[in-house]
mmCIF file of C-alpha atoms in Angstrom:
data_model
loop_
_atom_site.group_PDB
_atom_site.id
_atom_site.type_symbol
_atom_site.label_atom_id
_atom_site.label_comp_id
_atom_site.label_asym_id
_atom_site.label_seq_id
_atom_site.Cartn_x
_atom_site.Cartn_y
_atom_site.Cartn_z
ATOM 1 C CA MET A 248 92.765 -113.245 -24.211
ATOM 2 C CA LEU A 249 92.607 -114.370 -20.747
ATOM 3 C CA LEU A 250 91.274 -117.888 -20.298
ATOM 4 C CA ASN A 251 87.903 -118.230 -19.362
ATOM 5 C CA PHE A 252 85.735 -121.629 -17.734
ATOM 6 C CA GLU A 253 83.637 -121.790 -20.851
ATOM 7 C CA ARG A 254 87.212 -122.110 -23.330
ATOM 8 C CA LEU A 255 88.702 -124.905 -21.127
ATOM 9 C CA GLY A 256 86.822 -126.883 -23.880
ATOM 10 C CA TRP A 257 86.732 -130.778 -22.069
ATOM 11 C CA TRP A 258 89.218 -129.648 -19.406
ATOM 12 C CA LYS A 259 86.235 -128.315 -17.436
ATOM 13 C CA PHE A 260 84.716 -131.392 -17.228
ATOM 14 C CA VAL A 261 87.845 -132.041 -15.206
ATOM 15 C CA LEU A 262 87.654 -129.578 -12.874
ATOM 16 C CA LEU A 263 83.678 -130.332 -12.738
ATOM 17 C CA ALA A 264 84.572 -133.606 -11.949
ATOM 18 C CA ILE A 265 87.022 -132.437 -9.204
ATOM 19 C CA THR A 266 84.827 -130.227 -7.198
ATOM 20 C CA ALA A 267 82.423 -132.888 -7.144
ATOM 21 C CA LEU A 268 85.288 -135.216 -5.139
ATOM 22 C CA THR A 269 86.294 -132.016 -3.116
ATOM 23 C CA ALA A 270 82.639 -131.019 -1.928
ATOM 24 C CA ALA A 271 81.735 -134.759 -1.063
ATOM 25 C CA PHE A 272 85.016 -135.598 0.695
ATOM 26 C CA LEU A 273 84.016 -132.381 2.498
ATOM 27 C CA LEU A 274 80.418 -132.607 3.503
ATOM 28 C CA LEU A 275 79.988 -136.788 3.731
ATOM 29 C CA PRO A 276 80.177 -136.839 7.175
ATOM 30 C CA ILE A 277 78.909 -133.797 8.288
ATOM 31 C CA LEU A 278 75.550 -134.835 6.107
ATOM 32 C CA PHE A 279 75.695 -139.006 8.004
ATOM 33 C CA ILE A 280 77.070 -137.494 11.170
ATOM 34 C CA ALA A 281 73.075 -135.260 11.053
ATOM 35 C CA ALA A 282 71.828 -139.120 9.718
ATOM 36 C CA LEU A 283 73.054 -140.661 13.500
ATOM 37 C CA SER A 284 71.494 -138.144 15.635
ATOM 38 C CA PHE A 285 67.327 -138.846 13.973
ATOM 39 C CA GLY A 286 68.100 -142.889 13.882
ATOM 40 C CA SER A 287 66.656 -144.504 15.549
ATOM 41 C CA SER A 288 69.606 -146.437 17.180
ATOM 42 C CA GLN A 289 70.743 -146.500 20.710
ATOM 43 C CA TRP A 290 73.419 -146.633 19.065
ATOM 44 C CA LEU A 291 75.474 -145.255 16.362
ATOM 45 C CA ILE A 292 74.675 -147.046 12.733
ATOM 46 C CA PHE A 293 74.353 -146.494 9.489
ATOM 47 C CA PRO A 294 72.076 -146.800 7.619
ATOM 48 C CA PRO A 295 69.779 -145.923 10.517
ATOM 49 C CA PRO A 296 67.287 -148.924 10.901
ATOM 50 C CA GLY A 297 64.762 -145.599 11.448
ATOM 51 C CA TRP A 298 64.231 -141.842 12.235
ATOM 52 C CA THR A 299 63.227 -140.398 15.577
ATOM 53 C CA LEU A 300 63.933 -137.619 17.671
ATOM 54 C CA LYS A 301 64.531 -139.191 20.509
ATOM 55 C CA TRP A 302 68.203 -137.677 21.155
ATOM 56 C CA TYR A 303 67.853 -134.258 20.216
ATOM 57 C CA SER A 304 64.722 -134.679 23.713
ATOM 58 C CA ASP A 305 67.298 -136.925 25.612
ATOM 59 C CA LEU A 306 69.892 -133.422 24.345
ATOM 60 C CA PHE A 307 67.924 -131.239 25.610
ATOM 61 C CA ALA A 308 66.264 -132.774 28.845
ATOM 62 C CA ASP A 309 70.020 -133.738 30.279
ATOM 63 C CA PRO A 310 71.624 -130.477 32.650
ATOM 64 C CA ARG A 311 74.426 -131.706 31.527
ATOM 65 C CA TRP A 312 74.714 -130.563 28.475
ATOM 66 C CA LEU A 313 72.801 -127.789 28.250
ATOM 67 C CA GLN A 314 74.906 -126.117 31.807
ATOM 68 C CA SER A 315 78.306 -127.803 28.263
ATOM 69 C CA ALA A 316 76.187 -125.881 26.094
ATOM 70 C CA TRP A 317 76.133 -122.316 28.161
ATOM 71 C CA THR A 318 79.061 -122.432 29.186
ATOM 72 C CA SER A 319 80.503 -122.790 26.017
ATOM 73 C CA PHE A 320 78.196 -119.374 24.895
ATOM 74 C CA LYS A 321 79.363 -117.523 27.778
ATOM 75 C CA ILE A 322 83.916 -118.292 27.510
ATOM 76 C CA ALA A 323 82.877 -117.353 23.153
ATOM 77 C CA ALA A 324 80.837 -114.780 24.605
ATOM 78 C CA ILE A 325 83.559 -112.714 26.832
ATOM 79 C CA VAL A 326 85.979 -113.907 23.928
ATOM 80 C CA THR A 327 84.904 -112.754 21.064
ATOM 81 C CA VAL A 328 84.410 -109.267 23.251
ATOM 82 C CA LEU A 329 88.100 -109.475 24.092
ATOM 83 C CA SER A 330 89.572 -110.536 20.778
ATOM 84 C CA VAL A 331 87.106 -107.618 18.552
ATOM 85 C CA LEU A 332 88.960 -104.504 21.296
ATOM 86 C CA LEU A 333 91.988 -106.266 21.560
ATOM 87 C CA GLY A 334 92.058 -106.449 17.739
ATOM 88 C CA LEU A 335 90.914 -102.409 17.512
ATOM 89 C CA VAL A 336 93.736 -101.440 18.974
ATOM 90 C CA THR A 337 96.217 -104.162 18.129
ATOM 91 C CA SER A 338 95.156 -103.623 14.313
ATOM 92 C CA PHE A 339 95.980 -99.289 14.423
ATOM 93 C CA GLY A 340 98.885 -100.232 15.838
ATOM 94 C CA LEU A 341 100.202 -102.933 12.984
ATOM 95 C CA VAL A 342 98.335 -100.877 9.672
ATOM 96 C CA ARG A 343 99.398 -96.851 11.022
ATOM 97 C CA GLY A 344 101.741 -97.255 13.494
ATOM 98 C CA ARG A 345 106.165 -96.895 12.056
ATOM 99 C CA PHE A 346 108.470 -98.912 13.981
ATOM 100 C CA TRP A 347 110.743 -101.550 12.616
ATOM 101 C CA PHE A 348 109.995 -103.979 14.397
ATOM 102 C CA ARG A 349 106.770 -104.393 13.106
ATOM 103 C CA GLU A 350 106.214 -106.794 10.477
ATOM 104 C CA GLY A 351 107.906 -108.721 13.466
ATOM 105 C CA LEU A 352 105.567 -108.183 16.330
ATOM 106 C CA LYS A 353 101.836 -108.951 13.215
ATOM 107 C CA ALA A 354 104.339 -112.182 12.979
ATOM 108 C CA LEU A 355 104.188 -112.938 16.685
ATOM 109 C CA PHE A 356 100.466 -112.083 16.353
ATOM 110 C CA LEU A 357 99.924 -114.946 14.085
ATOM 111 C CA THR A 358 101.630 -117.033 15.766
ATOM 112 C CA PRO A 359 98.756 -119.516 17.386
ATOM 113 C CA MET A 360 97.959 -120.085 13.529
ATOM 114 C CA ILE A 361 101.459 -121.747 12.827
ATOM 115 C CA LEU A 362 101.783 -123.915 15.709
ATOM 116 C CA PRO A 363 99.763 -127.080 16.640
ATOM 117 C CA VAL A 364 96.664 -126.011 19.048
ATOM 118 C CA VAL A 365 98.284 -129.616 20.898
ATOM 119 C CA VAL A 366 101.201 -128.330 21.600
ATOM 120 C CA LEU A 367 99.108 -124.678 22.717
ATOM 121 C CA ALA A 368 97.792 -126.473 24.899
ATOM 122 C CA VAL A 369 100.731 -128.091 26.848
ATOM 123 C CA GLY A 370 101.687 -124.628 26.895
ATOM 124 C CA LEU A 371 98.889 -123.109 27.900
ATOM 125 C CA TYR A 372 98.010 -125.365 30.485
ATOM 126 C CA ALA A 373 101.434 -126.341 31.693
ATOM 127 C CA PHE A 374 101.996 -122.296 32.392
ATOM 128 C CA PHE A 375 97.866 -121.859 34.058
ATOM 129 C CA LEU A 376 98.549 -124.931 35.573
ATOM 130 C CA LYS A 377 101.651 -122.994 37.624
ATOM 131 C CA ILE A 378 99.771 -119.998 38.591
ATOM 132 C CA GLY A 379 96.087 -121.164 39.333
ATOM 133 C CA LEU A 380 94.308 -120.667 36.024
ATOM 134 C CA ASN A 381 93.794 -123.740 34.809
ATOM 135 C CA GLY A 382 90.851 -125.546 35.691
ATOM 136 C CA THR A 383 88.409 -121.537 35.669
ATOM 137 C CA MET A 384 87.165 -119.666 33.018
ATOM 138 C CA THR A 385 89.689 -116.794 33.468
ATOM 139 C CA GLY A 386 91.297 -119.918 31.764
ATOM 140 C CA PHE A 387 89.419 -120.963 29.243
ATOM 141 C CA VAL A 388 88.890 -117.531 28.690
ATOM 142 C CA ALA A 389 91.883 -116.199 28.948
ATOM 143 C CA SER A 390 93.738 -119.949 26.253
ATOM 144 C CA HIS A 391 90.893 -119.110 24.365
ATOM 145 C CA LEU A 392 91.900 -115.609 23.190
ATOM 146 C CA VAL A 393 95.018 -116.174 22.524
ATOM 147 C CA LEU A 394 93.716 -118.369 19.620
ATOM 148 C CA ALA A 395 90.848 -116.174 18.578
ATOM 149 C CA LEU A 396 92.430 -112.542 18.604
ATOM 150 C CA PRO A 397 94.683 -113.766 15.041
ATOM 151 C CA PHE A 398 91.425 -114.151 13.624
ATOM 152 C CA SER A 399 90.563 -110.614 14.903
ATOM 153 C CA ILE A 400 94.090 -108.760 13.653
ATOM 154 C CA LEU A 401 93.454 -110.650 10.487
ATOM 155 C CA SER A 402 89.686 -109.902 10.059
ATOM 156 C CA ILE A 403 90.578 -105.876 10.668
ATOM 157 C CA SER A 404 93.258 -105.094 10.054
ATOM 158 C CA SER A 405 92.730 -106.305 6.146
ATOM 159 C CA ALA A 406 89.905 -103.997 6.470
ATOM 160 C CA LEU A 407 92.235 -100.995 7.643
ATOM 161 C CA GLU A 408 94.535 -101.265 5.479
ATOM 162 C CA GLY A 409 91.463 -100.691 2.884
ATOM 163 C CA PHE A 410 90.497 -97.719 3.890
ATOM 164 C CA ASP A 411 90.972 -93.892 2.771
ATOM 165 C CA LYS A 412 93.027 -91.965 5.851
ATOM 166 C CA SER A 413 92.688 -89.087 4.423
ATOM 167 C CA ILE A 414 88.634 -88.709 5.135
ATOM 168 C CA GLU A 415 89.940 -89.704 7.991
ATOM 169 C CA ASP A 416 91.756 -86.111 8.090
ATOM 170 C CA ALA A 417 89.397 -84.366 7.077
ATOM 171 C CA ALA A 418 86.923 -84.858 9.446
ATOM 172 C CA VAL A 419 89.556 -84.242 12.149
ATOM 173 C CA LEU A 420 89.736 -80.863 9.687
ATOM 174 C CA CYS A 421 86.585 -80.223 9.700
ATOM 175 C CA GLY A 422 86.808 -78.881 14.227
ATOM 176 C CA ALA A 423 86.470 -83.418 14.259
ATOM 177 C CA SER A 424 88.799 -84.806 17.377
ATOM 178 C CA PRO A 425 90.341 -87.925 16.499
ATOM 179 C CA LEU A 426 89.097 -89.706 18.787
ATOM 180 C CA GLU A 427 85.521 -88.427 17.897
ATOM 181 C CA ALA A 428 85.912 -89.111 14.207
ATOM 182 C CA LYS A 429 88.109 -92.990 14.528
ATOM 183 C CA ILE A 430 84.059 -93.691 15.669
ATOM 184 C CA ARG A 431 81.845 -91.436 14.214
ATOM 185 C CA ILE A 432 84.391 -92.255 10.740
ATOM 186 C CA THR A 433 86.266 -95.111 10.664
ATOM 187 C CA LEU A 434 84.569 -97.332 12.570
ATOM 188 C CA PRO A 435 81.555 -97.490 10.906
ATOM 189 C CA SER A 436 83.683 -97.491 7.173
ATOM 190 C CA ILE A 437 85.670 -101.114 8.846
ATOM 191 C CA SER A 438 82.241 -102.244 10.166
ATOM 192 C CA HIS A 439 82.380 -105.655 7.823
ATOM 193 C CA GLY A 440 86.169 -106.443 9.402
ATOM 194 C CA LEU A 441 84.954 -105.684 12.679
ATOM 195 C CA PHE A 442 81.678 -108.374 11.927
ATOM 196 C CA SER A 443 83.991 -110.819 10.526
ATOM 197 C CA ALA A 444 86.176 -110.884 13.395
ATOM 198 C CA ALA A 445 83.487 -111.127 16.449
ATOM 199 C CA ILE A 446 82.174 -113.582 13.861
ATOM 200 C CA PHE A 447 84.975 -115.833 13.475
ATOM 201 C CA SER A 448 86.296 -115.408 17.653
ATOM 202 C CA PHE A 449 83.317 -116.218 18.036
ATOM 203 C CA LEU A 450 83.873 -119.439 16.180
ATOM 204 C CA THR A 451 86.918 -120.472 17.178
ATOM 205 C CA SER A 452 85.818 -120.207 20.970
ATOM 206 C CA TRP A 453 83.110 -122.105 20.674
ATOM 207 C CA ASP A 454 84.451 -125.766 18.086
ATOM 208 C CA GLU A 455 87.274 -125.446 20.585
ATOM 209 C CA VAL A 456 88.396 -128.605 22.391
ATOM 210 C CA VAL A 457 92.054 -129.525 22.094
ATOM 211 C CA VAL A 458 92.302 -126.480 24.570
ATOM 212 C CA ALA A 459 88.827 -126.613 26.409
ATOM 213 C CA ILE A 460 90.408 -130.447 27.284
ATOM 214 C CA PHE A 461 94.089 -129.544 29.148
ATOM 215 C CA MET A 462 91.390 -126.631 30.426
ATOM 216 C CA ALA A 463 88.507 -128.401 31.375
ATOM 217 C CA SER A 464 87.403 -129.211 34.870
ATOM 218 C CA PRO A 465 85.232 -131.787 36.495
ATOM 219 C CA THR A 466 82.712 -129.129 37.163
ATOM 220 C CA LEU A 467 83.593 -126.694 34.506
ATOM 221 C CA GLN A 468 83.535 -128.226 30.713
ATOM 222 C CA THR A 469 82.343 -126.818 27.059
ATOM 223 C CA LEU A 470 80.183 -128.095 24.802
ATOM 224 C CA PRO A 471 83.524 -129.583 22.486
ATOM 225 C CA VAL A 472 84.454 -131.355 25.451
ATOM 226 C CA LYS A 473 81.199 -133.468 26.731
ATOM 227 C CA VAL A 474 81.155 -134.452 23.054
ATOM 228 C CA TRP A 475 84.691 -136.202 22.667
ATOM 229 C CA ALA A 476 84.332 -137.325 26.750
ATOM 230 C CA THR A 477 80.201 -138.396 26.021
ATOM 231 C CA LEU A 478 82.138 -140.146 23.525
ATOM 232 C CA ARG A 479 85.463 -141.431 24.667
ATOM 233 C CA GLN A 480 82.034 -143.822 27.897
ATOM 234 C CA ASP A 481 79.541 -143.919 25.863
ATOM 235 C CA LEU A 482 78.356 -144.065 21.828
ATOM 236 C CA THR A 483 74.940 -142.847 21.685
ATOM 237 C CA PRO A 484 72.973 -141.196 19.150
ATOM 238 C CA VAL A 485 72.900 -138.357 22.067
ATOM 239 C CA VAL A 486 76.670 -137.584 20.747
ATOM 240 C CA ALA A 487 75.824 -136.739 17.840
ATOM 241 C CA ALA A 488 71.923 -134.931 18.144
ATOM 242 C CA ALA A 489 74.938 -132.039 19.793
ATOM 243 C CA SER A 490 77.272 -133.021 16.789
ATOM 244 C CA THR A 491 74.780 -131.701 14.478
ATOM 245 C CA LEU A 492 73.792 -128.545 16.342
ATOM 246 C CA LEU A 493 77.088 -127.252 16.614
ATOM 247 C CA ILE A 494 77.258 -128.121 12.478
ATOM 248 C CA LEU A 495 73.781 -126.286 12.474
ATOM 249 C CA LEU A 496 74.845 -123.139 14.038
ATOM 250 C CA THR A 497 78.391 -123.191 12.735
ATOM 251 C CA LEU A 498 77.196 -123.128 9.177
ATOM 252 C CA VAL A 499 74.178 -120.341 10.391
ATOM 253 C CA LEU A 500 77.187 -117.674 11.856
ATOM 254 C CA MET A 501 79.064 -118.428 7.773
ATOM 255 C CA THR A 502 76.031 -118.015 6.539
ATOM 256 C CA LEU A 503 74.959 -114.725 8.104
ATOM 257 C CA VAL A 504 78.733 -113.738 7.160
ATOM 258 C CA ALA A 505 78.606 -114.404 3.533
ATOM 259 C CA LEU A 506 74.898 -112.348 3.077
ATOM 260 C CA VAL A 507 77.089 -109.246 5.193
ATOM 261 C CA ARG A 508 79.418 -109.113 2.639
ATOM 262 C CA LYS A 509 77.577 -109.625 0.140
ATOM 263 C CA GLY A 510 75.206 -106.651 0.927
ATOM 264 C CA LEU A 511 78.405 -104.615 1.689
ATOM 265 C CA LYS A 512 79.490 -105.081 -2.141
ATOM 266 C CA SER A 513 75.997 -104.767 -3.442
#
């Protein structure tokens, strides 16, 4: 008989304690940042001497913060669309293709997930500087796409591998063209993979800071770069407010992913 949680005896309390400590280790810094964003002190002091919404008001009143947020959103939206489209085409080739270097090519596409981000950032910076893309919207999109594409390939490939291709073949036998069968049968069936790819691609671009620092210019910077630059110059609680909103958006999107997956399973 398989051992379940109720049969662990006193070991289950040890596991619960380890789980609680791990959760606290991960969540407490986030809770501290959120608390600091409501603190009345003009410095990052914990615990805050009082509570206020002043820093959120200053954040939304500063056009530089809003411009950085809008830049981040535009880049993330473009990266999401390109990542899903390229990831879809690539996944079809990797899952259904039969060529001798298929596994090696798949490993190559996943390399950005393995390499240290700073190494990738230095390489992209040197290359884009040579071809004149550094500090441009195109450079931002291309560099973020390199980081986001592996997540799309993993999500969509996993969905394709779990899809029964005979259903698509049956649609072709019934008169549909191969393209029509993919659009009307396959894509709706792997929609959960496409949705996951879109969410993770957006978050990869939205939260990226290391590559964005190398790509940024005085007139073009994303919200994470703005947070980093402000931290180096002035420890104002406005940074905590911006960080809290970044975390909040990430939590909302991850919760949405969980709800969609739960709905698909049910």
